[in-house]
Amino acid sequence: MPYDPDNIFAKMLRGEIPCNKLYEDDDTLVFLDIMPRSDGHTLIITKEQAESLFEASPGGLAKLMAVVQTLAPKIRDAVGADGVLIAQFNGAAAGQTVFHLHVHIIPRKEGEPLRPEGAQRADQTVLAATAEKIRAKLAGD
Ligand code: 5GP
């Protein structure tokens, strides 16, 4: 399947659709998932037009994963979680629903189950407050 430049994340990169942005650099955009499986569920996307991990350049992938490595523990601490689930799906059969390479950072709290996948769109007020808390943590470090 060729890369679709009208996928939802491509639209975010072009600023056509809003997001709760946490971080951006030359190679990546980081924002909260609209249907969070836990508080602070974050998506890190590459600015490169890659449908999945397999189409990414090695350099682009390395930059993406470096951002994941740096931000994940800060996001975990910002929301008071104990651990972090990092997930990345390639292909519809694997659970990918948006065909632009992205990595999920899902903070986990001891004994707290994940919310069902795609079950509920979060309240924007709640998402905005979570984003503010995480941005403050990123700015403070
Ligand atoms: P995938 O299953 O492809 O790995 O994950 C795609 C993710 O994108 C899902 O967790 C879904 O909740 C999230 N998502 C889908 N549409 C939007 C949107 O419009 N805004 C944001 N912030 N996240 C979205």
XYZ file of C-alpha atoms and ligand atoms in Angstrom:
165
model
C 0.000 0.000 0.000
C 1.545 3.357 -0.982
C 1.876 6.122 1.624
C -1.350 8.154 1.825
C -0.432 11.842 2.332
C -3.971 12.460 3.627
C -3.680 10.181 6.643
C -4.580 11.860 9.932
C -0.977 12.180 11.190
C 0.194 13.721 7.902
C -2.572 16.298 8.345
C -1.306 17.037 11.863
C 2.217 17.514 10.550
C 0.873 20.067 8.061
C -1.073 21.795 10.858
C -4.425 21.008 9.242
C -5.668 19.145 12.334
C -4.999 20.188 15.944
C -3.257 18.012 18.505
C -2.143 18.257 22.126
C 1.495 18.792 21.236
C 4.163 17.878 23.792
C 7.359 18.226 21.777
C 8.600 18.826 18.249
C 11.974 18.851 16.541
C 13.226 18.629 12.945
C 12.441 14.926 12.710
C 9.588 14.147 15.087
C 6.251 15.397 16.431
C 4.999 14.192 19.820
C 1.405 14.532 21.031
C -1.220 12.867 23.214
C -3.303 10.025 21.835
C -6.933 11.115 21.515
C -8.183 7.750 22.844
C -5.686 7.147 25.646
C -5.271 3.663 27.016
C -3.798 5.272 30.160
C -3.193 8.827 31.350
C -0.311 10.287 29.361
C -0.661 7.890 26.397
C 1.581 9.596 23.866
C 2.327 9.144 20.173
C 5.688 9.927 18.622
C 5.601 10.262 14.860
C 8.339 10.730 12.329
C 8.235 13.656 9.935
C 9.495 11.338 7.257
C 6.739 9.941 5.008
C 6.923 6.341 6.146
C 3.887 4.130 6.369
C 5.453 1.787 8.887
C 8.805 0.956 10.428
C 9.863 -0.863 7.259
C 9.690 2.194 5.012
C 11.635 4.470 7.385
C 15.243 5.362 6.727
C 17.695 3.963 9.296
C 18.658 7.518 10.258
C 15.042 8.615 10.669
C 14.276 5.560 12.754
C 17.275 6.179 14.996
C 16.150 9.766 15.601
C 12.597 8.623 16.348
C 13.770 6.037 18.866
C 16.159 8.493 20.507
C 13.193 10.766 21.206
C 11.208 7.808 22.564
C 14.090 6.923 24.873
C 14.440 10.483 26.151
C 10.765 11.316 26.599
C 9.296 8.045 27.901
C 10.692 8.226 31.455
C 9.809 11.925 31.712
C 6.227 11.261 30.624
C 6.077 8.345 33.079
C 7.189 10.624 35.924
C 4.922 13.501 34.854
C 1.810 11.343 35.239
C 3.043 9.472 38.322
C 3.258 6.087 36.590
C 5.477 3.166 37.566
C 6.446 1.782 34.173
C 6.089 2.395 30.449
C 4.686 0.203 27.704
C 6.237 1.097 24.341
C 4.335 -0.272 21.348
C 4.603 0.014 17.593
C 2.324 -1.729 15.064
C 3.099 -2.516 11.428
C 0.192 -3.404 9.143
C -3.535 -3.727 9.762
C -3.147 -7.370 10.794
C -0.803 -6.231 13.568
C -3.252 -3.607 14.810
C -2.034 -0.556 12.903
C -4.904 1.832 12.168
C -3.052 4.990 11.102
C -0.587 4.307 8.317
C 2.114 6.779 9.244
C 4.970 5.424 11.369
C 4.372 6.082 15.070
C 5.413 4.745 18.458
C 3.075 4.558 21.457
C 4.334 5.532 24.903
C 1.804 4.169 27.390
C 2.530 4.913 31.059
C 1.505 2.057 33.380
C 0.572 2.256 37.031
C 0.952 -0.764 39.292
C -2.304 -2.743 39.329
C -4.148 -0.404 36.931
C -5.481 -2.115 33.787
C -5.231 -0.521 30.359
C -8.405 1.026 28.986
C -9.812 -0.879 25.994
C -8.290 0.063 22.642
C -10.159 2.787 20.750
C -12.986 2.620 23.269
C -13.351 6.230 24.286
C -12.309 9.611 22.972
C -10.948 11.560 25.943
C -12.418 14.857 27.056
C -10.318 17.653 25.519
C -10.169 19.491 28.879
C -8.616 16.426 30.490
C -6.185 15.926 27.595
C -5.154 19.591 27.701
C -4.459 19.373 31.461
C -2.385 16.208 30.982
C -0.459 17.822 28.140
C 0.261 20.875 30.294
C 1.581 18.683 33.108
C 3.877 16.777 30.745
C 5.117 19.941 28.998
C 5.968 21.428 32.408
C 7.969 18.304 33.251
C 9.801 18.418 29.909
C 10.572 22.123 30.348
C 11.807 21.584 33.910
C 14.366 18.895 33.070
P -2.230 2.387 15.756
O -3.285 1.384 16.107
O -2.226 2.739 14.286
O -0.880 1.998 16.253
O -2.591 3.668 16.593
C -3.164 4.823 16.100
C -3.478 5.658 17.307
O -3.867 6.941 16.845
C -4.639 5.123 18.167
O -4.173 4.885 19.470
C -5.674 6.231 18.105
O -6.324 6.426 19.333
C -4.858 7.437 17.698
N -5.587 8.437 16.938
C -6.450 8.226 15.906
N -6.938 9.392 15.449
C -6.362 10.361 16.196
C -6.482 11.785 16.204
O -7.217 12.383 15.423
N -5.733 12.460 17.116
C -4.904 11.824 17.997
N -4.202 12.589 18.846
N -4.775 10.475 18.024
C -5.495 9.760 17.132
